[in-house]
Structure formats: C-alpha cells, structure tokens
XYZ file of N, CA, C and O in Angstrom:
672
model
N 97.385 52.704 64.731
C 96.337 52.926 65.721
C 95.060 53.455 65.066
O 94.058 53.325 65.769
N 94.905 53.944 64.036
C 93.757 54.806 63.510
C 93.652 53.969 62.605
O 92.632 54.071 61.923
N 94.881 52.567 62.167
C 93.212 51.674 61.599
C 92.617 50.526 62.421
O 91.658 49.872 62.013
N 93.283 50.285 63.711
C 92.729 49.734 64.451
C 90.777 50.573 65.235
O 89.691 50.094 65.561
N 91.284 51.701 65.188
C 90.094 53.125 65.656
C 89.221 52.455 64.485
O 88.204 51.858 64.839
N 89.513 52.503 63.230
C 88.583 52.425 61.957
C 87.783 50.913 61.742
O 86.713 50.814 61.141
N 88.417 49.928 62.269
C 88.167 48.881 62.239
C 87.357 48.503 62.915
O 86.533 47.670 62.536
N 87.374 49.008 64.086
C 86.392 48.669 65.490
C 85.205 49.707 64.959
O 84.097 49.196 64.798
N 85.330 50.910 64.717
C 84.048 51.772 64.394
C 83.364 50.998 62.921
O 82.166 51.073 62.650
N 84.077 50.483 62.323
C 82.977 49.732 60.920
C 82.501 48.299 61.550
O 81.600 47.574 61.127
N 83.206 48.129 62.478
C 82.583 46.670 63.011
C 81.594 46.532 63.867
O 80.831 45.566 63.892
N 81.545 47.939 64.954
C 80.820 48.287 65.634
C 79.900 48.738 64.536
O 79.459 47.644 64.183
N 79.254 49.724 63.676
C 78.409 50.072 63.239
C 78.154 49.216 61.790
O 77.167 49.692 61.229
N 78.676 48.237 61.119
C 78.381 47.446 59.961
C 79.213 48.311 58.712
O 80.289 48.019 58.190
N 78.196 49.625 58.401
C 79.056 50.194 57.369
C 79.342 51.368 57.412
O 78.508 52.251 57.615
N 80.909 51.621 57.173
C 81.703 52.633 57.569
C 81.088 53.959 56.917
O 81.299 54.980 57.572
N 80.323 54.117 55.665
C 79.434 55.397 55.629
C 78.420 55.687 56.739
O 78.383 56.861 57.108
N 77.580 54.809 57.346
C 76.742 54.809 58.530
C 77.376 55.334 59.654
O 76.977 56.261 60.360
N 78.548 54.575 59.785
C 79.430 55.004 60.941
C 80.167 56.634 60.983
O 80.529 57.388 61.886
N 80.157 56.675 59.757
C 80.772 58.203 59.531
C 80.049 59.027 59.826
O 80.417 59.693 60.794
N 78.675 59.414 59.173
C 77.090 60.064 59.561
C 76.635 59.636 61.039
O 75.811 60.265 61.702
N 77.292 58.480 61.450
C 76.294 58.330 63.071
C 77.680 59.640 63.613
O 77.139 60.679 63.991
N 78.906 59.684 63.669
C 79.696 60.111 64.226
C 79.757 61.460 64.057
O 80.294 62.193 64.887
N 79.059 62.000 62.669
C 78.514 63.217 62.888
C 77.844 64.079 63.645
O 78.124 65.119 64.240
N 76.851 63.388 63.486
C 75.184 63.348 64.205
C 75.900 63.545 65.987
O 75.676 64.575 66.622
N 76.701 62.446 66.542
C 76.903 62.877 67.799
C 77.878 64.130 68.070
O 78.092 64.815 69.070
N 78.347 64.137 66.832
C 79.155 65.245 66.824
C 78.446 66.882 67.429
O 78.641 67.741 68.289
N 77.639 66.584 66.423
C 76.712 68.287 66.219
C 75.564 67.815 67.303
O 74.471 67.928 66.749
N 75.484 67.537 68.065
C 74.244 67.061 68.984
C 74.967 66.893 70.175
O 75.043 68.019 70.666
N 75.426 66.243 70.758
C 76.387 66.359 72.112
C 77.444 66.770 72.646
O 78.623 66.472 72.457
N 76.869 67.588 73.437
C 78.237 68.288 74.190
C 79.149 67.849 74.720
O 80.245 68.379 74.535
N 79.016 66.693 75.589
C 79.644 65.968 76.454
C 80.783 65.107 75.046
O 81.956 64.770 75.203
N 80.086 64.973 73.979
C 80.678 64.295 72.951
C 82.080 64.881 72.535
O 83.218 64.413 72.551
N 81.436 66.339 72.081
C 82.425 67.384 72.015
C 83.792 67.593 72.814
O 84.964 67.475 72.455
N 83.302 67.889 73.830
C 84.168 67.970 74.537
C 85.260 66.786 74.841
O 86.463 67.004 74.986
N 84.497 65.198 74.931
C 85.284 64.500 75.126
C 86.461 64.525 73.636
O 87.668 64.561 73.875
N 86.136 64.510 72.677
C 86.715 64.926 71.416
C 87.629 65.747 71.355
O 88.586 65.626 70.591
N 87.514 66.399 71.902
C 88.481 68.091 72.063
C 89.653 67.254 72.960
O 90.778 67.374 72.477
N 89.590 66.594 73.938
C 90.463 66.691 74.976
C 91.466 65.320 74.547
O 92.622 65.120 74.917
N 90.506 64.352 73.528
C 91.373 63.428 72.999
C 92.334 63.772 72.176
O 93.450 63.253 72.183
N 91.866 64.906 71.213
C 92.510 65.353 70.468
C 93.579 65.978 70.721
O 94.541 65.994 69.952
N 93.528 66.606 71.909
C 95.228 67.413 72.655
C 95.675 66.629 73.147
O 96.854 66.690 72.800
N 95.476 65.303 74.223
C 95.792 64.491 74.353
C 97.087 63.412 73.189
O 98.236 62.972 73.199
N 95.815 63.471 72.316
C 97.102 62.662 71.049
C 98.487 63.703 70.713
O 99.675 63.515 70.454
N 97.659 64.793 70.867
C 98.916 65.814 69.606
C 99.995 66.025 71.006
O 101.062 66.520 70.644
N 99.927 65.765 72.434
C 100.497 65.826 73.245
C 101.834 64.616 73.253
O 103.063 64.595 73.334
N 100.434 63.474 73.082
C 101.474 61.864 73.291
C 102.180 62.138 71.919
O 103.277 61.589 71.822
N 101.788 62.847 70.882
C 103.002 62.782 70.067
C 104.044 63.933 69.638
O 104.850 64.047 68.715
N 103.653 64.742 70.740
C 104.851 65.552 70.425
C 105.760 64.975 71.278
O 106.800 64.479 70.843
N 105.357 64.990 72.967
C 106.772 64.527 73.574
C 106.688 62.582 73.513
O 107.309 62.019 74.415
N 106.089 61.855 72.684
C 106.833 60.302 72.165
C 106.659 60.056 71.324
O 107.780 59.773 70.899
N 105.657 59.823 70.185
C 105.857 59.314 68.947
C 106.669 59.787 67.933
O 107.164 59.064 67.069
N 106.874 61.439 68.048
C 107.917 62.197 67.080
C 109.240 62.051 67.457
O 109.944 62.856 66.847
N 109.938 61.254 68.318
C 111.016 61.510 68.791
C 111.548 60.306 68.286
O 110.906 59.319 67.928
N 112.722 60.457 68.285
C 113.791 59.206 67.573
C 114.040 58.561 69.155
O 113.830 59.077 70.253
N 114.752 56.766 68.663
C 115.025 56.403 70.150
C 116.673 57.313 69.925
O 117.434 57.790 69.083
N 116.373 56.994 71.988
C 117.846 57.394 72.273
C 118.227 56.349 73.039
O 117.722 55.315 73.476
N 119.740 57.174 73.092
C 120.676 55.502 73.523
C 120.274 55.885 75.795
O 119.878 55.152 76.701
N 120.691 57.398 75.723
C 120.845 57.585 76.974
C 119.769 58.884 77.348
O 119.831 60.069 77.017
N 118.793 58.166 78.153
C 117.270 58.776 78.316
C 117.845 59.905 79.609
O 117.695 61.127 79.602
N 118.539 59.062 80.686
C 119.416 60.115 81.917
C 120.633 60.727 81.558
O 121.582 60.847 82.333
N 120.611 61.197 80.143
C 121.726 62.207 79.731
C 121.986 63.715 80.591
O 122.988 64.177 81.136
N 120.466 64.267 80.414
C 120.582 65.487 81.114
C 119.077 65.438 81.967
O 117.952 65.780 81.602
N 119.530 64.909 83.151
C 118.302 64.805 84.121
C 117.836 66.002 84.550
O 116.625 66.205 84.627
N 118.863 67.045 84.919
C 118.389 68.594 85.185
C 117.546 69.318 84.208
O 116.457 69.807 84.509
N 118.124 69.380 82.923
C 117.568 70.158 82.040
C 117.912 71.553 81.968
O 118.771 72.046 82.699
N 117.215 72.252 81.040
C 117.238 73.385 80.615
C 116.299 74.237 81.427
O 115.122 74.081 81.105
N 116.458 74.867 82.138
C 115.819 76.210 83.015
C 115.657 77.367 82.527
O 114.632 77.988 82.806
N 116.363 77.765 81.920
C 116.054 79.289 80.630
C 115.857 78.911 79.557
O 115.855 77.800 79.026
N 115.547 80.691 78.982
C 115.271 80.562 77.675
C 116.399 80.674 76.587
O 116.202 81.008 75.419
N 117.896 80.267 77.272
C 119.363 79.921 76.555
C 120.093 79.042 77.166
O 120.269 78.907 78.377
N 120.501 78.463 76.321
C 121.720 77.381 76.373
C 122.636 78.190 77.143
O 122.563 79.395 77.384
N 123.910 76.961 77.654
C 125.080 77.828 77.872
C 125.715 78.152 76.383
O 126.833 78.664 76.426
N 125.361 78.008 75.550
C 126.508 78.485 74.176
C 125.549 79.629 73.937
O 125.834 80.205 72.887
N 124.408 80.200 74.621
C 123.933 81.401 73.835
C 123.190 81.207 73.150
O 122.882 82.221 72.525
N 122.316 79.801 72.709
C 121.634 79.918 71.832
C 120.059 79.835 72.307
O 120.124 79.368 73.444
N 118.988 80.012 72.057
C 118.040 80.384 71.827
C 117.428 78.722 72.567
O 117.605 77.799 71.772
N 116.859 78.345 73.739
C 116.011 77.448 73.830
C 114.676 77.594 73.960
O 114.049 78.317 74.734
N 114.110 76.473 72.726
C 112.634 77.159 72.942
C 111.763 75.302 73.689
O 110.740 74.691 73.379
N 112.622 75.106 74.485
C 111.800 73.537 75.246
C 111.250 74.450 76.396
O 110.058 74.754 76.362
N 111.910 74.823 77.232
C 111.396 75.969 78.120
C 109.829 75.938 77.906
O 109.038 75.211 78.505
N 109.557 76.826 76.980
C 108.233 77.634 75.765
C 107.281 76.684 76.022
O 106.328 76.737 76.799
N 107.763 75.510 75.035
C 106.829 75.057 74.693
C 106.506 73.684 75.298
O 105.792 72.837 74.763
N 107.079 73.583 76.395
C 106.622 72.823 77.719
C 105.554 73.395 78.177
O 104.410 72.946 78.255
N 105.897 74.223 78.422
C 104.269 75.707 79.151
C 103.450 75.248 77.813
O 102.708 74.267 77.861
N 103.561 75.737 77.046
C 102.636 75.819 76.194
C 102.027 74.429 75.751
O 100.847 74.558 75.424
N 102.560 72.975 75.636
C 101.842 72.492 75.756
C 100.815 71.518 76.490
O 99.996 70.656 76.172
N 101.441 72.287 77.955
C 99.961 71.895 78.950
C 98.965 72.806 79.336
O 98.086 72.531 80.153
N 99.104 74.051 78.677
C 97.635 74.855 78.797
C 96.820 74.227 78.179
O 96.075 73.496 78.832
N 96.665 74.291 76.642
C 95.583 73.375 76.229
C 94.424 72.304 76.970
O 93.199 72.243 77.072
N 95.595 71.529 77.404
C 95.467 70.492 78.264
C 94.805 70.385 79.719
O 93.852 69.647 79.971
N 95.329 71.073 80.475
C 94.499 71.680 81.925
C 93.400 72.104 81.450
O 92.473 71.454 81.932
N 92.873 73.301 80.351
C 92.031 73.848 79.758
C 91.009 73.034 79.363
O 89.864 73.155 79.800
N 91.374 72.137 78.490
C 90.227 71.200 77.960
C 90.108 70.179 78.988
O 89.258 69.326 78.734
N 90.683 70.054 79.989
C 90.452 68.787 81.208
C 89.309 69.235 81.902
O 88.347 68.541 82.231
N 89.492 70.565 82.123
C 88.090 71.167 82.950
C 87.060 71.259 82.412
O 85.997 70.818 82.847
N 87.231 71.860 81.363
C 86.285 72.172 80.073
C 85.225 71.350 80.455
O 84.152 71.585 81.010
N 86.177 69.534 79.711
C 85.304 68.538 79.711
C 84.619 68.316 81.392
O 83.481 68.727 81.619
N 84.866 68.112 81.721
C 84.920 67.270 83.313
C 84.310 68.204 84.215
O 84.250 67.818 85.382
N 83.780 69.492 83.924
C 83.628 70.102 85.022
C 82.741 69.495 85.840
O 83.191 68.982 86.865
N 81.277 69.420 85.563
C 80.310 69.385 86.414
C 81.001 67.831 87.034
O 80.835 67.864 88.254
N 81.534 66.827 86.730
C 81.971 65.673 87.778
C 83.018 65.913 88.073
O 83.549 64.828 88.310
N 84.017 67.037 88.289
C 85.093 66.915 89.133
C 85.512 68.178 90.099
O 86.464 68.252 90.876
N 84.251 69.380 89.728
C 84.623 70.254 90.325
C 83.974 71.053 91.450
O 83.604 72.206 91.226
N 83.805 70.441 92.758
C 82.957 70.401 93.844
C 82.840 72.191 93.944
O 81.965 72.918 93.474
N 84.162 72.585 94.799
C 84.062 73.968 95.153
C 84.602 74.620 94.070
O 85.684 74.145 93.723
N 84.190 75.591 93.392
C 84.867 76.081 91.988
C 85.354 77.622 92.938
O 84.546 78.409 93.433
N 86.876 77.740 92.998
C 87.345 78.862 94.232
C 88.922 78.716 92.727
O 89.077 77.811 91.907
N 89.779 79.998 92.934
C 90.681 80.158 92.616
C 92.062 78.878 93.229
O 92.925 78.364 92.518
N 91.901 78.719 94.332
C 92.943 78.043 95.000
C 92.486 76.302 94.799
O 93.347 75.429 94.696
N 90.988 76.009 94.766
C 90.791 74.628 94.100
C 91.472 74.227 92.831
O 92.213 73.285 92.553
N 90.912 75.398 92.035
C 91.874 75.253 90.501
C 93.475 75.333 90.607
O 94.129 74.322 90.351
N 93.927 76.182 90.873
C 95.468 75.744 91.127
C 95.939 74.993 91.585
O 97.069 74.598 91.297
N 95.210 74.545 92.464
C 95.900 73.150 93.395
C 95.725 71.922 92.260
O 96.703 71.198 92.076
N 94.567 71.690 91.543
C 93.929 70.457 90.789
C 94.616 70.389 89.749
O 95.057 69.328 89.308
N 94.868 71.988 89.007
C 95.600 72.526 87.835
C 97.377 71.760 88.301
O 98.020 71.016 87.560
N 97.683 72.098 89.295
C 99.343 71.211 89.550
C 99.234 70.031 89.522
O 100.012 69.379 88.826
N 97.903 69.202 90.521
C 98.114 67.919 90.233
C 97.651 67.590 88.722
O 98.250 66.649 88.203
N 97.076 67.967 88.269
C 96.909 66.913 86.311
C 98.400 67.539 85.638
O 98.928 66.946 84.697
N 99.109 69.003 86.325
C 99.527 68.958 85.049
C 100.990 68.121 85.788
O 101.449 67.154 85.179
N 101.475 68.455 86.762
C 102.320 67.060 87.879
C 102.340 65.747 87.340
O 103.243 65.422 86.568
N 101.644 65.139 87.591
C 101.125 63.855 87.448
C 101.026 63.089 85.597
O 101.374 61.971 85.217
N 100.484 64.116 84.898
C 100.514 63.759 83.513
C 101.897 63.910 83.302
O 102.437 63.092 82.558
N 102.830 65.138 84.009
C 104.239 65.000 82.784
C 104.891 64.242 83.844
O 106.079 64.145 83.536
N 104.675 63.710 84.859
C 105.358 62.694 85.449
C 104.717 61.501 84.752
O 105.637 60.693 84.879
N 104.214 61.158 84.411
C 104.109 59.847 83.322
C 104.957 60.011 81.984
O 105.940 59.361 81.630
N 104.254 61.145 81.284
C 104.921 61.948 79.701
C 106.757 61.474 80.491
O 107.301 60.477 80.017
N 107.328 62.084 81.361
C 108.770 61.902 81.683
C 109.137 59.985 81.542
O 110.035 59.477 80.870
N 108.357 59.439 82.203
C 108.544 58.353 82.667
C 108.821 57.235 81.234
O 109.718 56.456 80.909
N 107.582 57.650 80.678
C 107.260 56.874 79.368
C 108.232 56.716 78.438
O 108.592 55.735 77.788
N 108.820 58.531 78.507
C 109.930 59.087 78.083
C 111.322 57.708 78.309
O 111.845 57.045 77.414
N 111.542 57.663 79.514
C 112.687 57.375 79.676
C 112.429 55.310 79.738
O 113.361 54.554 80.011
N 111.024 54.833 79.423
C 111.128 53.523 79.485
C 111.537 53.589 78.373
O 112.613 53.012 78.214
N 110.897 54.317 77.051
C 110.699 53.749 75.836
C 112.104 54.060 75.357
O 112.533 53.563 74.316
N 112.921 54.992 76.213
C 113.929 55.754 75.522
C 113.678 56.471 74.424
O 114.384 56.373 73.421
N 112.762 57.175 74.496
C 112.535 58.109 73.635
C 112.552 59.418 74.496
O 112.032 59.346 75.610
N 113.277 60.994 73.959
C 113.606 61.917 74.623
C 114.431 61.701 75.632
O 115.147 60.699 75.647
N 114.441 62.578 76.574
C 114.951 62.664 77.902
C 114.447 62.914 78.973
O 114.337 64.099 79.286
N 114.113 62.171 79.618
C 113.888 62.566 81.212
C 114.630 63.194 81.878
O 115.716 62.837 82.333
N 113.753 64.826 82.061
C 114.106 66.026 82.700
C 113.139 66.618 83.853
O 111.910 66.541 83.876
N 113.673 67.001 84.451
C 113.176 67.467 86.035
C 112.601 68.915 85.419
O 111.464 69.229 85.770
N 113.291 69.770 84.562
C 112.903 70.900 83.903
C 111.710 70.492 83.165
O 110.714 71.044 83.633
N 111.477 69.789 82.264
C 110.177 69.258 81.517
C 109.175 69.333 83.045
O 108.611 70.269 83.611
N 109.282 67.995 83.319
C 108.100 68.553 84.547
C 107.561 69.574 85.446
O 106.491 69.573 86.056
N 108.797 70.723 85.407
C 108.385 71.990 86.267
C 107.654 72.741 85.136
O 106.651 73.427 85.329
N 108.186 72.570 84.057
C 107.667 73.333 82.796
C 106.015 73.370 82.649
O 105.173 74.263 82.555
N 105.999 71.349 82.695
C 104.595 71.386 81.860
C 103.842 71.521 83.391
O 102.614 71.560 83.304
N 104.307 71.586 84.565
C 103.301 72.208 85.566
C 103.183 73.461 85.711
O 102.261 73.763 86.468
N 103.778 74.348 85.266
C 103.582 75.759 85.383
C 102.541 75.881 83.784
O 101.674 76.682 83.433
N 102.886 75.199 83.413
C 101.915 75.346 81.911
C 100.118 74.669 82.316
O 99.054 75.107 81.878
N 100.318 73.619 83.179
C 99.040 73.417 83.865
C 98.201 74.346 84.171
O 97.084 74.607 83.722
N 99.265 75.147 85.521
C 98.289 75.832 86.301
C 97.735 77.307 85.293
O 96.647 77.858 85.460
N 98.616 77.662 84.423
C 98.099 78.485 83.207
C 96.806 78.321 82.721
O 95.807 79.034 82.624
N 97.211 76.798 82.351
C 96.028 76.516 81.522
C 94.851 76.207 82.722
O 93.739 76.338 82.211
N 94.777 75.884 83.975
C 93.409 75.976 84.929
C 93.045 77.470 85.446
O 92.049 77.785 86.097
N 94.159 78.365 84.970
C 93.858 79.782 85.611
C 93.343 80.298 84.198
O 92.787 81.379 84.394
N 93.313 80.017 83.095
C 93.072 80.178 82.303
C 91.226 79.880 81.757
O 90.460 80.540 81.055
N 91.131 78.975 82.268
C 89.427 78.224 82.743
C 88.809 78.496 83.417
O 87.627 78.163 83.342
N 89.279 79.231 84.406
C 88.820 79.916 86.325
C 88.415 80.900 85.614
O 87.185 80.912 85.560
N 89.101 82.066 84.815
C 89.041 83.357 84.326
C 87.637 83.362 83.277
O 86.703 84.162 83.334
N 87.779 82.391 82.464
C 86.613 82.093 81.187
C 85.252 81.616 82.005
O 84.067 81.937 81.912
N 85.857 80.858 82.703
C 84.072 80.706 83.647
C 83.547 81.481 84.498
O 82.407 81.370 84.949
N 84.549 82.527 84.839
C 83.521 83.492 85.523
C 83.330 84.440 84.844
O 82.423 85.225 85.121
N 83.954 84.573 84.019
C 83.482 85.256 82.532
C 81.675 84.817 82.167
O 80.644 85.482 82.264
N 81.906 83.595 81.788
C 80.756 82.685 81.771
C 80.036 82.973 82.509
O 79.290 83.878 82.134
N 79.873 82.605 83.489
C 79.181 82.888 84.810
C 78.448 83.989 84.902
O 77.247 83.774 85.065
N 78.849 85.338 84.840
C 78.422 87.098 84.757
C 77.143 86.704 83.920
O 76.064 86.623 84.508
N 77.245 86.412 82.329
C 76.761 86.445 81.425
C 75.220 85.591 81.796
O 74.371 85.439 80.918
C-alpha cells in the first residue's frame, strides 16, 4: 500500500524530491492538513493493530462473548480489556480534533458523548466485522463495548481540552 501511496504522489507531482518538499510545505503551513494527517495516522496504526498484525484464523465465532475483566478464568492477567479502551481514545480524540468546525453544531457535554458512542460503536462494529470476514482475530461483543467506552474517553477527553481552549 505505501508503494502504491508513493507511486501516485511521484505521478501526481513528476518528481518524487518535489513531491517530498511540496508535502512538507503543506505540512508546516496547514492545519486542516495536519490534522487530517494525525487522524490517518491512528487510523492506520488502528487498522493494523486489530487486522493486518493478526494471523488468519480458522474460527473467527470462537469466543463471541469475550473477555470482560482484567483476568482470564485461569488467573492470568488480560490486557485486551486495556487496550481496547486505549485504542479508541486516540481516535475519538483526533476525530474531533480534525472535524470540529464541520461536525460539531452544539458543542454541550451530552452532544460529545452521544457522537463519542456513535464513531466509537460504529467504527469497532466494522473493526469486528472485517475481523470476522477476513478471519482475522475474533469477533467479540467485549471488543466493541471496550473500544466504545474507549470512544467516549477519548470525546470526553476533547470536551475537557476545548474548554480548556476556550478560557484561554
């Protein structure tokens, strides 16, 4: 995929040093650039933690429930729980980040939580889905409660910084 990305950017701009310096230049000059950048970037490291890093499996509806604590029944230490939450803060976070001024009419505590469940809902109901076409991982009902409580983190997390913002 990133030499297909490379291919289209030297073809689009002629020569790939030009293209490197134009991609700078929008770099350090646009915000909107930035930001869209930022959110691709969690985006990827997202699509590849829960699919490209994963081996196939034979049986995707092995454990449809999932893991609900932070232990196994043998006692041992689960850290999917964790880092389900953890990796849709980022994510809610940089969604607003980018997008605010076009998606966020009334900016109120209860707008953000509500918006914060549906992206982070809706994204790991795909992330699950994708999961279980490609057979890669497992499709779990726990994953999705996970990475929505990790959503609304990460939009209560943005609510807090912008009115932070805001004062200033």
């Amino acid at each position: 995929s990133q030499a297909i990305l490379f291919m289209f950017a030297y073809k689009l701009m002629g020569d790939w040093k030009i293209a490197i310096k134009q991609w700078i230049n929008w770099f350090r000059q646009d915000t909107q650039f930035r930001k869209v950048f930022f959110l691709a970037f969690v985006v990827v490291m997202m699509m590849f933690r829960t699919l490209y890093a994963r081996t196939s499996w034979g049986s995707p509806l092995s454990n449809v429930i999932g893991v609900w604590g932070i232990y196994y029944s043998n006692g041992e230490l689960a850290t999917e729980t964790i880092e389900n939450v953890l990796l849709f803060v980022p994510f809610t976070y940089v969604l607003f980040w980018t997008f605010h001024e076009k998606i966020i009419q009334k900016f109120s505590l209860i707008w953000i939580t509500i918006h914060s469940i549906k992206s982070g809902f809706c994204t790991s109901v795909i992330i699950e889905l994708l999961q279980l076409m490609l057979h890669v991982g497992t499709f779990q009902l726990s994953d999705i409660f996970f990475n929505t409580v990790g959503g609304i983190l990460g939009g209560l997390c943005y609510f807090v910084y912008y009115r932070i913002k805001a004062k200033d």
